[in-house]
Amino acid sequence: MEELKRLLQYALVYKWLFITGIVLMILMVGFELLGPFIAMLILDNHIKVGGNSIELTPIFQLLGLFFFIKVLHAIFSYYQTVILQKSGALVVQNMRNDIFRHVQKLPIRYFDDLPAGKVVARITNDTESILQMFSIVLPMFMVSALTVGAITVIIFTINLWTGLMMLIFIPLVILWMILYRKYSNDYNHNKRERNSDMNAMINESINGMPIIQIFNREAQIEEEFGALNDNYVKNSKRLINLESATGENLLESFRSLIFAVMVYIFASGFLNDTQALSVGTMYVLVDYITRFFNPLYNIIGQLNIFEEARVAAVKVFELLDAKEEPDDNGRLENFSGSIQFKNVGFSYDGKEKVLEDININVATGETVALVGHTGSGKSSIINLLMRFYDPADGEILFDGRNIKDISRQSLRSKMSIVLQDPFIYSGSLLYNIRLNNKDISEEDARAALVSVGGEHLMDRMDAGIHSELTERGSTLSLGERQLISFARALAFNPKVLVLDEATSNIDSETEQMIQHAMKVVSRDRTTFIIAHRLSTVQHADQILMLDDGRIVEQGNHEKLMQDKKNYAKMYEMQVTGTPV
Amino acid sequence: MFEFLFKLKWFFKENKGRYISILLVLLIVNVLEVIPAQLIGRAIDFISTGEITTMLMWQLISIFAAVILLSYTGGFLWQYLLIGGAVKIESIIRMKLMRKFLMMSPSFFEKNKTGDLMARATNDLRSVHQATAWGVLTLIDSTTFMGTIILAMGITVSWELTFYALLPLPLLAVIEAKLGRKINAAHKESQEAFSHMNDSVLEVVEGVRLTRSYVQEEPEGERFKGMTDSYLNKFMKVERLDALFQPLTIIVTMISFMVAFGYGAVLANRGVITVGDIVTFNIYLNMLVWPMFALGMLFNILQRGNASLTRIDTVLETEDDVNDDGSLIVQDTDMNFDDVSFTYPLSTCQNLKSINIELESGQTLGIAGKTGSGKTTLIKQLLKYYPGGEGRLIIDGMDVAELSRVQLREKIGYVSQENILFSRTVEQNIRFGKPEATDEELMEAIRLSAFDSDLKRMPEGLGTMVGEKGIALSGGQKQRISIARSLIKNPDIMILDDALSAVDAKTEKRIIDNIRESRKGKTTIIVTHRLSAITHADIIIVMDDGEIAEIGTHTELMQNNGWYSTQSMYYQTGGVS
C-alpha cells in the first residue's frame, strides 16, 4: 500500500489536471445515464398504441433534448480521456526523469551486482506499467465504479424489487470476479512463462546454431523444443477451458438470468396488482441493467494490469530509495598531476581485502604500469583513483590533498580513462569524441582523432566527423573503436590518463596501431596503465607488480628483469612461450 | 484480406470437423441470442395489454432458462474450439520454424538477423494466432450474427424501421478501420520513441564508468529529458486519436436511436408495431454496435495476419544453400586442400584463393595471420557450413562435397571464436559434445582444458547454471568450457579457432601442452593470434588476404624474414619493431 501512497504523491503534482479530468468524467457518466429517461418519457407519455391522433411535436422536442445530451456526453467523453491520459503521462515522465537523475548519482558499487538490463527495466518498462495503470486502469475503474454505483441507486429509486434483486446479484458477480481473476491470472502467468521459455530457447538456438550443428545435436534440440511447445499448448488449453467456461460466456448467462428474474418481477407485480409498472419504466430498467454489465466486462481484463503496476511501482521506489552519493566537497584547482597512495587498503565487501598497504608515488608526467594476474588488485587501484570507491585504510593524495575532500566530479574532470571494452555512444563520431563538452571545438576533436592516427575513420565515412555511428559502433573494428576512445581521452586534455587494459583483447596488428595512439596521448601526462601484455608497459617509469593485493615488485623494466623474479618470469613466458 | 484464409487452407482442411462445428455452433448461438430480447418485448406487451397470466409468465421464464443453458453450452463450445484451433496452428508453425532454423547453414543466419528471425517466431506468430482466432470469429460472427439480428428486427418488428435505423451504423465499421490504421501508425512511432529511450538508458547504465569519468551526468540527464519529452508527445498523439473512438460511437449510435424512437413512435401510433416491439428493437440495436465495430477491426486483423504469415512463409520456403546429399564416410583423416578457392555467398571478392595444404593424419596444423586474412574461412571449409567453392578439399581420399555431413561432423571437435554456451549447467554444456560420456571422461576433459580450479570456485560446481539465466562467466572461463566440450568427444579432428584469446599466457600454455599430450596421433588444427600457441605445429601457414603467404615449420618460417618472423620478434623484443 505504501507504493500507492507514493504514487499518489507523484500524481498530486498535477492535481488540478486530474481534478479537471475527474469532473469531466463525472459529467460524462451523468449524461450517459440521462439518455434512457428520455426514452422512458417518450414511451410512457407520447405513444398511444393504435391511436390515430399523434402529437409528434413533444416527441421531437424530447429527441432534440436527447441529441443535446448525447453531444455533451460525447464531448465530455473526449476531453476527460485526453486530460486524464495527459496527466498520467506527465506523472510517469516525471518519475522517469527522477529515476534517471537518481541513477546517475548512485555509487558505482550499486551497479556491480545489478545487471544493466535490470536498471533499464526499472526506468523504462516498469514505469511503462505504471503509465498503463494511469492511462487504462484508473480511468476505467473510476468510470465503472461511478456507473455501477449510479445505476444501482437509480434502479432502487425506480423499482424496489429490481433493486433488491441487484443486491443479491452484485455480491455474486464480485465473488465471480475474484475467483475468475485468481485462476485466470495463475494460468495466464503459467502460459506466459512457457512462452518466454520457448522464445528464449529459439533465440539461444539461433545464436548457438554453429555449435548445435557441428555436434550433430539438431535432433536433440528439436525434441527438447517440441516438449516445450507441447507443454505450452497444454497450458494454453487449460486457460482456454477456463476462459470459455467462466469468462464472458458466464457473465452473459448472468445477464440473461437477471432479465428472466425481471420478467418475473414485472409480471408478478402486475398479476398481484401490488405494483404495476409502466412500459417506460420497464424499458429503463432493462436498459440500465444492460449498461450495468458493460463496465464489468472491462474491469476483469484490467485487474492484472493494476497488479503489474503495483509490483512495478514497488521496484521503482526501491531503486529510488537507494542511497545517493553526496558530492558536495571542494573543487580541485590548478592540479599539477602528482599523485600519492599512502598505505592504502581496500575491500569491496568489508571482509576480504583486495588491496593492502599500497604505496605509490607518482610525479607529474610519469607513467606507472600496473601488472599482475587477474584478481591481483590492478583494477581496484584504478577504481580508487577515479573515486568509484573510497579506500578503507590510508589515503590517496592529489597534489598533497586527500581526494576524499575533493568533489568526485571535479576530481574526475582532471582525468581521462580508456577502458578495455571501448564504449561507443549512439551519436556521431564527433559526439563520441567530445560528448557534451562545449569547450571542445569541432577542430579540437578533429585534431585529437588525427593525432591518435584515426584520420582514416573520418575519410572513410560519408559525413566525415559528423557521421552517425551504428549501435555500439558495431560496424567498426575493435581497434577502431579503441582509437575513438583514445581520441576522446586526448580531446578532454586531462592531467591524468588511465588506461585500463586498453590493449587487451586485440590482435598484435591492432595493438601496433594503438601503441602509437597511447604514446601520443600519454605524452606529458601522468599516466596509469594496466596491461596483460608486458610488451606494452616496458617503457614505463615505474612498473608495479601486484600479487594478491600487495605490491611485490617495483621499479623500471631493466631493474625488474635483473631481479629475475615474477616479472622476469612472466615476461619471458610471454615473449618466447617458454619459462626461463 | 481473404488471402490469409486461403494460405491456411491446408490447416482448415486438416481440421475440417473442428471448423464445421464452430460454424454450426455459432449459427445456433446467434439465433439463441436473439431470443431474450424477444421474450422481454413480449412480456412487456402482455403486461401493457393486460393479457399476462401466471401460466404465461412461467412459460416465458422456462424458455428463458432453456435459452440460457443452451447459449452457455454453445458459447463454451465455439470458444474452446476456435481458440484451441488458433493455438494449434500457432504451435505447428512454431515447430516448423524451429525445424527450419535447425536445418539451415550459417549463410542463412548471416542474411537474416537474429532479431528478425525471432520476430517471426514471436510477433508474427501472435498476429497469425489473432487472425485465426478473432479474425475467423469476427468473420463468421459479423456475417451470421448481424444477419440474424437484422432478420429478427425486420421480421418481428418492421423492415422499414430496421432499414432507417441501421443506415448510420456502417459508419462505425468505416471509422474503426480508418482510425484503427491511423492509430497503428502513430503507435509504431511512439514505440520507436520508446525504444530510443530504452537504448539511451541502456547506454548510460552500461557505460556508467565512462559517463562518470567524463563527468557527463548532467548533460546525459538533459539528453534523456529530451527523449522522455519526445515519447510523451508521441504517446499523446496516439491517445488523442484513441480518445476519438468513444465520442464517435456515441454520436453514430445516437442517430440510430433517434431514428428508432422517432420513427418507432410514429409506427406504434399507426398500430404497425407494439410498444414491446420498440423495446425489443432497441435491445437489438445495442447488440449490433459491437459486431459493427468488430467488422472494422476485421480488416486490420486479417491484413496484419496475412503480412505476418507471408513473412513466416518466406523463411519457411528458403532453401538451404549447402546441399547435403553426400553419403561417403571417412575413416582416416588425411587432408588435402587441392587448389581450394572460396567466396562467401554475400561477398563481392574471393575470400580464399588457391589454397594448397597437405596434412597427414595425426599432424598438427597452425594457422596465423592478420584479422580478416581468411583463417576462419579456411577451416570452415572443413565443416561443410557453406556451399563448396572451386578446387577440391579431400579427406581420406574423398571429396568433402561427397561426404555425409553428419558423419563428417561426427569426426570433428570444433571450438569457435565466439564462446557459445547454452543456458544449462556446466556439466550439460560440456556433455553437449558427448552426452553419453562417463564421469571419468567428463573430469578428464575438464582437467585438460584447465577448468578444474575454476570449477571448484563455482557456487554449485558442475551443476552451476551458465548462460543467460546463470552466473556470468569470464571470457576465459567460457573458452575453456567450450574446449572441454570438444575434448570430451575425443574427436579425430580437433579445431581450435582462436579459442584461447581470453586465456592468460600461462593457462594457454597448460592447455596447449595438455592437448599435445592427449591428442598424440590425432589431427589438430589451431588458429591463433598468439604465435606461441603454434610453435610446436608440424605445419604452420600464414594467411594473408585469402592466400597462403608462408608455409613451413616454426624454424623454417623464422628464417623466412616474413610476417611470421617479424611478429615473433615483435613479441620477443617487446614492441620495438
GROMACS .gro file of N, CA, C and O in nm, chain A residues 48 51 54 67 70 77 85 89 93 97 103-104 106 120 124 128 198-199 204-205 210 213 216-217 222 224 229 241 245 249 270 383 412 417 423 425-426 431 436 472 488-489 507-508 538 573 575 577, chain B residues 52 72 76 80 91 94 98-99 102 104 118 122 198 203 206 209-214 216 220 223 228-229 231-232 239 246 254 269 371 383 385 406 409-410 423-424 432 435 506 509 529 567 571-572 574:
model
  388
   48LYS      N    1  -4.938   0.628  -2.807
   48LYS     CA    2  -5.065   0.566  -2.777
   48LYS      C    3  -5.089   0.462  -2.883
   48LYS      O    4  -5.119   0.493  -2.998
   51GLY      N    5  -5.374   0.452  -3.148
   51GLY     CA    6  -5.444   0.579  -3.153
   51GLY      C    7  -5.415   0.651  -3.284
   51GLY      O    8  -5.307   0.641  -3.339
   54ILE      N    9  -5.168   1.157  -3.327
   54ILE     CA   10  -5.036   1.154  -3.265
   54ILE      C   11  -4.979   1.293  -3.257
   54ILE      O   12  -4.986   1.370  -3.352
   67PHE      N   13  -3.062   1.452  -2.828
   67PHE     CA   14  -2.949   1.488  -2.914
   67PHE      C   15  -2.850   1.575  -2.837
   67PHE      O   16  -2.730   1.548  -2.834
   70LYS      N   17  -2.661   1.380  -2.574
   70LYS     CA   18  -2.561   1.289  -2.631
   70LYS      C   19  -2.438   1.364  -2.683
   70LYS      O   20  -2.325   1.316  -2.671
   77SER      N   21  -1.675   1.297  -2.295
   77SER     CA   22  -1.602   1.171  -2.308
   77SER      C   23  -1.464   1.195  -2.371
   77SER      O   24  -1.363   1.143  -2.324
   85GLN      N   25  -0.532   1.108  -1.966
   85GLN     CA   26  -0.414   1.045  -2.026
   85GLN      C   27  -0.293   1.135  -2.010
   85GLN      O   28  -0.184   1.091  -1.978
   89ALA      N   29   0.051   1.057  -1.816
   89ALA     CA   30   0.178   1.056  -1.889
   89ALA      C   31   0.278   1.153  -1.827
   89ALA      O   32   0.398   1.124  -1.819
   93GLN      N   33   0.637   1.063  -1.677
   93GLN     CA   34   0.756   1.129  -1.731
   93GLN      C   35   0.842   1.186  -1.617
   93GLN      O   36   0.963   1.171  -1.616
   97ASN      N   37   1.232   1.084  -1.535
   97ASN     CA   38   1.343   1.179  -1.524
   97ASN      C   39   1.407   1.172  -1.386
   97ASN      O   40   1.528   1.178  -1.373
  103VAL      N   41   1.980   0.757  -1.073
  103VAL     CA   42   2.074   0.651  -1.107
  103VAL      C   43   2.214   0.706  -1.133
  103VAL      O   44   2.314   0.645  -1.099
  104GLN      N   45   2.216   0.827  -1.188
  104GLN     CA   46   2.345   0.889  -1.216
  104GLN      C   47   2.423   0.922  -1.089
  104GLN      O   48   2.542   0.949  -1.094
  106LEU      N   49   2.403   0.729  -0.805
  106LEU     CA   50   2.424   0.613  -0.719
  106LEU      C   51   2.570   0.575  -0.721
  106LEU      O   52   2.639   0.593  -0.821
  120VAL      N   53   1.765  -0.079  -1.659
  120VAL     CA   54   1.688  -0.027  -1.771
  120VAL      C   55   1.542  -0.062  -1.755
  120VAL      O   56   1.454   0.020  -1.777
  124THR      N   57   1.246   0.219  -1.776
  124THR     CA   58   1.153   0.226  -1.889
  124THR      C   59   1.034   0.132  -1.874
  124THR      O   60   0.920   0.177  -1.874
  128GLU      N   61   0.655   0.213  -1.752
  128GLU     CA   62   0.554   0.198  -1.856
  128GLU      C   63   0.431   0.124  -1.799
  128GLU      O   64   0.318   0.157  -1.833
  198MET      N   65   1.012  -2.073  -2.433
  198MET     CA   66   1.026  -2.116  -2.572
  198MET      C   67   1.104  -2.015  -2.654
  198MET      O   68   1.194  -2.049  -2.729
  199ASN      N   69   1.066  -1.888  -2.636
  199ASN     CA   70   1.134  -1.785  -2.713
  199ASN      C   71   1.281  -1.777  -2.678
  199ASN      O   72   1.366  -1.758  -2.764
  204GLU      N   73   1.835  -1.869  -2.825
  204GLU     CA   74   1.963  -1.930  -2.794
  204GLU      C   75   2.006  -2.027  -2.903
  204GLU      O   76   2.123  -2.035  -2.937
  205SER      N   77   1.909  -2.099  -2.958
  205SER     CA   78   1.944  -2.196  -3.061
  205SER      C   79   1.994  -2.126  -3.187
  205SER      O   80   2.086  -2.174  -3.253
  210PRO      N   81   2.580  -2.280  -3.493
  210PRO     CA   82   2.702  -2.347  -3.541
  210PRO      C   83   2.743  -2.462  -3.449
  210PRO      O   84   2.787  -2.566  -3.496
  213GLN      N   85   2.495  -2.762  -3.473
  213GLN     CA   86   2.511  -2.837  -3.597
  213GLN      C   87   2.643  -2.913  -3.600
  213GLN      O   88   2.648  -3.027  -3.646
  216ASN      N   89   2.616  -3.221  -3.420
  216ASN     CA   90   2.504  -3.303  -3.464
  216ASN      C   91   2.395  -3.318  -3.358
  216ASN      O   92   2.345  -3.427  -3.333
  217ARG      N   93   2.359  -3.209  -3.296
  217ARG     CA   94   2.260  -3.218  -3.189
  217ARG      C   95   2.124  -3.165  -3.233
  217ARG      O   96   2.041  -3.130  -3.149
  222GLU      N   97   1.558  -3.034  -3.126
  222GLU     CA   98   1.422  -3.037  -3.178
  222GLU      C   99   1.329  -3.106  -3.080
  222GLU      O  100   1.218  -3.061  -3.053
  224GLU      N  101   1.375  -3.142  -2.753
  224GLU     CA  102   1.357  -3.059  -2.634
  224GLU      C  103   1.260  -2.946  -2.660
  224GLU      O  104   1.175  -2.914  -2.578
  229ASN      N  105   0.709  -2.688  -2.656
  229ASN     CA  106   0.596  -2.643  -2.738
  229ASN      C  107   0.468  -2.716  -2.697
  229ASN      O  108   0.362  -2.655  -2.680
  241ASN      N  109  -0.993  -2.348  -2.160
  241ASN     CA  110  -1.103  -2.414  -2.089
  241ASN      C  111  -1.164  -2.321  -1.986
  241ASN      O  112  -1.284  -2.303  -1.979
  245ALA      N  113  -1.533  -2.144  -2.011
  245ALA     CA  114  -1.634  -2.188  -1.917
  245ALA      C  115  -1.677  -2.077  -1.821
  245ALA      O  116  -1.793  -2.066  -1.785
  249ASN      N  117  -1.865  -1.560  -2.128
  249ASN     CA  118  -1.975  -1.651  -2.153
  249ASN      C  119  -2.064  -1.664  -2.031
  249ASN      O  120  -2.187  -1.657  -2.039
  270PHE      N  121  -4.769  -0.709  -1.177
  270PHE     CA  122  -4.896  -0.677  -1.243
  270PHE      C  123  -5.007  -0.770  -1.196
  270PHE      O  124  -5.118  -0.728  -1.166
  383ASN      N  125   3.998   0.192  -0.960
  383ASN     CA  126   3.869   0.227  -0.901
  383ASN      C  127   3.884   0.329  -0.789
  383ASN      O  128   3.800   0.417  -0.771
  412ARG      N  129   3.731   1.393  -1.124
  412ARG     CA  130   3.727   1.316  -1.249
  412ARG      C  131   3.748   1.406  -1.370
  412ARG      O  132   3.794   1.360  -1.474
  417ILE      N  133   3.983   0.833  -1.901
  417ILE     CA  134   4.002   0.690  -1.888
  417ILE      C  135   3.975   0.621  -2.022
  417ILE      O  136   3.889   0.665  -2.098
  423PHE      N  137   3.378   0.194  -2.539
  423PHE     CA  138   3.234   0.216  -2.540
  423PHE      C  139   3.197   0.324  -2.640
  423PHE      O  140   3.256   0.432  -2.639
  425TYR      N  141   2.893   0.561  -2.782
  425TYR     CA  142   2.758   0.610  -2.759
  425TYR      C  143   2.686   0.621  -2.892
  425TYR      O  144   2.750   0.637  -2.996
  426SER      N  145   2.554   0.614  -2.889
  426SER     CA  146   2.484   0.640  -3.014
  426SER      C  147   2.495   0.789  -3.041
  426SER      O  148   2.477   0.870  -2.952
  431TYR      N  149   3.032   1.347  -3.164
  431TYR     CA  150   2.974   1.337  -3.031
  431TYR      C  151   3.053   1.239  -2.945
  431TYR      O  152   3.076   1.262  -2.827
  436ASN      N  153   2.933   1.582  -2.444
  436ASN     CA  154   2.854   1.705  -2.436
  436ASN      C  155   2.939   1.825  -2.397
  436ASN      O  156   2.886   1.927  -2.355
  472ARG      N  157   2.645   0.087  -3.071
  472ARG     CA  158   2.768   0.040  -3.006
  472ARG      C  159   2.885   0.033  -3.103
  472ARG      O  160   2.979  -0.041  -3.082
  488ARG      N  161   3.900   1.057  -2.765
  488ARG     CA  162   3.817   1.118  -2.663
  488ARG      C  163   3.904   1.158  -2.544
  488ARG      O  164   3.897   1.271  -2.495
  489ALA      N  165   3.987   1.062  -2.500
  489ALA     CA  166   4.073   1.089  -2.385
  489ALA      C  167   4.163   1.208  -2.412
  489ALA      O  168   4.186   1.293  -2.327
  507ASP      N  169   4.434  -0.803  -3.148
  507ASP     CA  170   4.545  -0.876  -3.207
  507ASP      C  171   4.665  -0.784  -3.220
  507ASP      O  172   4.656  -0.664  -3.205
  508SER      N  173   4.778  -0.843  -3.250
  508SER     CA  174   4.902  -0.767  -3.246
  508SER      C  175   4.904  -0.655  -3.350
  508SER      O  176   4.962  -0.550  -3.328
  538GLN      N  177   5.681  -0.186  -2.096
  538GLN     CA  178   5.821  -0.187  -2.052
  538GLN      C  179   5.889  -0.050  -2.055
  538GLN      O  180   5.996  -0.035  -2.000
  573MET      N  181   5.800  -1.573  -2.045
  573MET     CA  182   5.696  -1.661  -2.088
  573MET      C  183   5.615  -1.601  -2.202
  573MET      O  184   5.580  -1.666  -2.299
  575VAL      N  185   5.703  -1.361  -2.417
  575VAL     CA  186   5.769  -1.334  -2.545
  575VAL      C  187   5.820  -1.460  -2.613
  575VAL      O  188   5.821  -1.470  -2.734
  577GLY      N  189   5.722  -1.790  -2.497
  577GLY     CA  190   5.632  -1.902  -2.479
  577GLY      C  191   5.690  -2.009  -2.390
  577GLY      O  192   5.630  -2.113  -2.368
  632ILE      N  193  -5.134  -1.083  -1.961
  632ILE     CA  194  -5.042  -1.171  -1.890
  632ILE      C  195  -5.117  -1.258  -1.787
  632ILE      O  196  -5.210  -1.212  -1.722
  652TYR      N  197  -2.510  -2.092  -2.311
  652TYR     CA  198  -2.387  -2.111  -2.235
  652TYR      C  199  -2.306  -2.227  -2.292
  652TYR      O  200  -2.187  -2.214  -2.319
  656PHE      N  201  -1.947  -2.193  -2.480
  656PHE     CA  202  -1.827  -2.266  -2.438
  656PHE      C  203  -1.766  -2.341  -2.555
  656PHE      O  204  -1.646  -2.333  -2.580
  660TYR      N  205  -1.397  -2.269  -2.714
  660TYR     CA  206  -1.296  -2.372  -2.693
  660TYR      C  207  -1.238  -2.421  -2.826
  660TYR      O  208  -1.117  -2.432  -2.843
  671SER      N  209   0.126  -2.347  -3.274
  671SER     CA  210   0.231  -2.441  -3.231
  671SER      C  211   0.287  -2.518  -3.351
  671SER      O  212   0.405  -2.551  -3.354
  674ARG      N  213   0.524  -2.280  -3.522
  674ARG     CA  214   0.642  -2.257  -3.441
  674ARG      C  215   0.741  -2.373  -3.454
  674ARG      O  216   0.861  -2.354  -3.470
  678MET      N  217   1.126  -2.372  -3.605
  678MET     CA  218   1.241  -2.423  -3.533
  678MET      C  219   1.312  -2.529  -3.615
  678MET      O  220   1.435  -2.529  -3.626
  679ARG      N  221   1.235  -2.620  -3.675
  679ARG     CA  222   1.296  -2.724  -3.759
  679ARG      C  223   1.374  -2.661  -3.873
  679ARG      O  224   1.482  -2.706  -3.908
  682LEU      N  225   1.700  -2.518  -3.752
  682LEU     CA  226   1.797  -2.622  -3.722
  682LEU      C  227   1.860  -2.679  -3.849
  682LEU      O  228   1.969  -2.735  -3.846
  684MET      N  229   1.919  -2.499  -4.133
  684MET     CA  230   1.984  -2.403  -4.222
  684MET      C  231   2.132  -2.384  -4.190
  684MET      O  232   2.175  -2.393  -4.077
  698MET      N  233   1.366  -1.393  -3.478
  698MET     CA  234   1.290  -1.400  -3.354
  698MET      C  235   1.153  -1.336  -3.371
  698MET      O  236   1.054  -1.383  -3.318
  702THR      N  237   0.783  -1.479  -3.279
  702THR     CA  238   0.706  -1.420  -3.169
  702THR      C  239   0.593  -1.331  -3.220
  702THR      O  240   0.478  -1.374  -3.224
  778ASN      N  241   1.476   0.364  -2.434
  778ASN     CA  242   1.531   0.243  -2.377
  778ASN      C  243   1.681   0.230  -2.406
  778ASN      O  244   1.761   0.203  -2.318
  783GLU      N  245   2.252   0.250  -2.261
  783GLU     CA  246   2.383   0.305  -2.291
  783GLU      C  247   2.445   0.368  -2.166
  783GLU      O  248   2.561   0.346  -2.134
  786GLU      N  249   2.527   0.089  -1.908
  786GLU     CA  250   2.642   0.009  -1.947
  786GLU      C  251   2.770   0.090  -1.944
  786GLU      O  252   2.878   0.041  -1.914
  789ARG      N  253   3.073   0.389  -1.597
  789ARG     CA  254   3.205   0.434  -1.555
  789ARG      C  255   3.258   0.545  -1.645
  789ARG      O  256   3.318   0.642  -1.601
  790LEU      N  257   3.230   0.525  -1.773
  790LEU     CA  258   3.278   0.622  -1.869
  790LEU      C  259   3.206   0.756  -1.851
  790LEU      O  260   3.266   0.862  -1.849
  791THR      N  261   3.074   0.746  -1.838
  791THR     CA  262   2.994   0.867  -1.820
  791THR      C  263   3.043   0.945  -1.698
  791THR      O  264   3.058   1.066  -1.701
  792ARG      N  265   3.071   0.872  -1.591
  792ARG     CA  266   3.116   0.940  -1.470
  792ARG      C  267   3.258   0.994  -1.485
  792ARG      O  268   3.289   1.102  -1.437
  793SER      N  269   3.342   0.915  -1.550
  793SER     CA  270   3.480   0.962  -1.566
  793SER      C  271   3.484   1.093  -1.641
  793SER      O  272   3.564   1.180  -1.612
  794TYR      N  273   3.398   1.103  -1.740
  794TYR     CA  274   3.399   1.226  -1.820
  794TYR      C  275   3.297   1.327  -1.769
  794TYR      O  276   3.261   1.422  -1.840
  796GLN      N  277   2.971   1.338  -1.729
  796GLN     CA  278   2.864   1.367  -1.824
  796GLN      C  279   2.726   1.345  -1.763
  796GLN      O  280   2.627   1.339  -1.835
  800GLU      N  281   2.386   1.418  -1.978
  800GLU     CA  282   2.313   1.297  -2.017
  800GLU      C  283   2.170   1.303  -1.965
  800GLU      O  284   2.077   1.258  -2.029
  803ARG      N  285   1.981   1.511  -2.199
  803ARG     CA  286   1.956   1.438  -2.322
  803ARG      C  287   1.838   1.342  -2.300
  803ARG      O  288   1.750   1.329  -2.385
  808THR      N  289   1.234   1.169  -2.308
  808THR     CA  290   1.105   1.146  -2.244
  808THR      C  291   1.002   1.245  -2.297
  808THR      O  292   0.886   1.212  -2.311
  809ASP      N  293   1.047   1.365  -2.329
  809ASP     CA  294   0.956   1.463  -2.389
  809ASP      C  295   0.902   1.412  -2.520
  809ASP      O  296   0.783   1.417  -2.547
  811TYR      N  297   0.885   1.111  -2.624
  811TYR     CA  298   0.796   0.997  -2.605
  811TYR      C  299   0.659   1.044  -2.559
  811TYR      O  300   0.557   0.995  -2.607
  812LEU      N  301   0.658   1.140  -2.469
  812LEU     CA  302   0.530   1.192  -2.420
  812LEU      C  303   0.445   1.246  -2.535
  812LEU      O  304   0.326   1.217  -2.546
  819GLU      N  305  -0.299   0.870  -2.801
  819GLU     CA  306  -0.414   0.877  -2.711
  819GLU      C  307  -0.521   0.972  -2.765
  819GLU      O  308  -0.639   0.948  -2.748
  826GLN      N  309  -1.467   0.669  -2.866
  826GLN     CA  310  -1.588   0.669  -2.788
  826GLN      C  311  -1.688   0.777  -2.832
  826GLN      O  312  -1.802   0.745  -2.860
  834MET      N  313  -2.625   0.734  -3.144
  834MET     CA  314  -2.732   0.828  -3.111
  834MET      C  315  -2.827   0.847  -3.230
  834MET      O  316  -2.948   0.844  -3.213
  849ASN      N  317  -4.789   0.440  -3.319
  849ASN     CA  318  -4.913   0.515  -3.323
  849ASN      C  319  -5.005   0.464  -3.432
  849ASN      O  320  -5.125   0.456  -3.415
  951THR      N  321   4.385  -1.027  -3.879
  951THR     CA  322   4.239  -1.035  -3.875
  951THR      C  323   4.185  -1.017  -4.017
  951THR      O  324   4.229  -0.929  -4.088
  963LEU      N  325   3.402  -2.781  -4.229
  963LEU     CA  326   3.282  -2.806  -4.150
  963LEU      C  327   3.156  -2.819  -4.236
  963LEU      O  328   3.049  -2.847  -4.185
  965TYR      N  329   2.991  -2.583  -4.375
  965TYR     CA  330   2.897  -2.478  -4.337
  965TYR      C  331   2.844  -2.404  -4.461
  965TYR      O  332   2.738  -2.348  -4.459
  986VAL      N  333   2.664  -3.528  -4.159
  986VAL     CA  334   2.654  -3.575  -4.022
  986VAL      C  335   2.776  -3.658  -3.985
  986VAL      O  336   2.835  -3.641  -3.878
  989ARG      N  337   3.088  -3.441  -3.943
  989ARG     CA  338   3.087  -3.362  -3.820
  989ARG      C  339   3.107  -3.452  -3.698
  989ARG      O  340   3.157  -3.407  -3.596
  990GLU      N  341   3.067  -3.577  -3.710
  990GLU     CA  342   3.089  -3.674  -3.603
  990GLU      C  343   3.238  -3.685  -3.570
  990GLU      O  344   3.276  -3.709  -3.457
 1003SER      N  345   2.208  -2.209  -2.195
 1003SER     CA  346   2.156  -2.187  -2.059
 1003SER      C  347   2.131  -2.320  -1.993
 1003SER      O  348   2.017  -2.363  -1.976
 1004ARG      N  349   2.236  -2.386  -1.960
 1004ARG     CA  350   2.226  -2.514  -1.892
 1004ARG      C  351   2.335  -2.517  -1.787
 1004ARG      O  352   2.406  -2.420  -1.769
 1012PHE      N  353   2.742  -3.169  -2.389
 1012PHE     CA  354   2.683  -3.140  -2.520
 1012PHE      C  355   2.768  -3.205  -2.629
 1012PHE      O  356   2.718  -3.249  -2.731
 1015PRO      N  357   2.696  -3.670  -2.497
 1015PRO     CA  358   2.601  -3.690  -2.388
 1015PRO      C  359   2.627  -3.817  -2.309
 1015PRO      O  360   2.602  -3.823  -2.189
 1086LYS      N  361   4.990  -1.817  -1.928
 1086LYS     CA  362   5.030  -1.936  -1.852
 1086LYS      C  363   4.929  -2.049  -1.873
 1086LYS      O  364   4.965  -2.164  -1.899
 1089LYS      N  365   4.938  -2.199  -2.216
 1089LYS     CA  366   5.046  -2.295  -2.234
 1089LYS      C  367   5.007  -2.431  -2.176
 1089LYS      O  368   5.031  -2.535  -2.236
 1109HIS      N  369   4.615  -1.596  -3.267
 1109HIS     CA  370   4.684  -1.469  -3.281
 1109HIS      C  371   4.817  -1.472  -3.208
 1109HIS      O  372   4.907  -1.396  -3.236
 1147GLN      N  373   5.655  -1.081  -3.656
 1147GLN     CA  374   5.563  -1.084  -3.543
 1147GLN      C  375   5.625  -1.153  -3.422
 1147GLN      O  376   5.611  -1.108  -3.310
 1151TYR      N  377   5.713  -0.970  -3.047
 1151TYR     CA  378   5.680  -1.010  -2.912
 1151TYR      C  379   5.805  -1.027  -2.827
 1151TYR      O  380   5.810  -0.990  -2.712
 1152GLN      N  381   5.907  -1.086  -2.887
 1152GLN     CA  382   6.026  -1.115  -2.808
 1152GLN      C  383   6.097  -0.988  -2.763
 1152GLN      O  384   6.147  -0.980  -2.652
 1154GLY      N  385   5.948  -0.707  -2.741
 1154GLY     CA  386   5.855  -0.627  -2.663
 1154GLY      C  387   5.811  -0.501  -2.734
 1154GLY      O  388   5.811  -0.393  -2.676
   0.00000   0.00000   0.00000
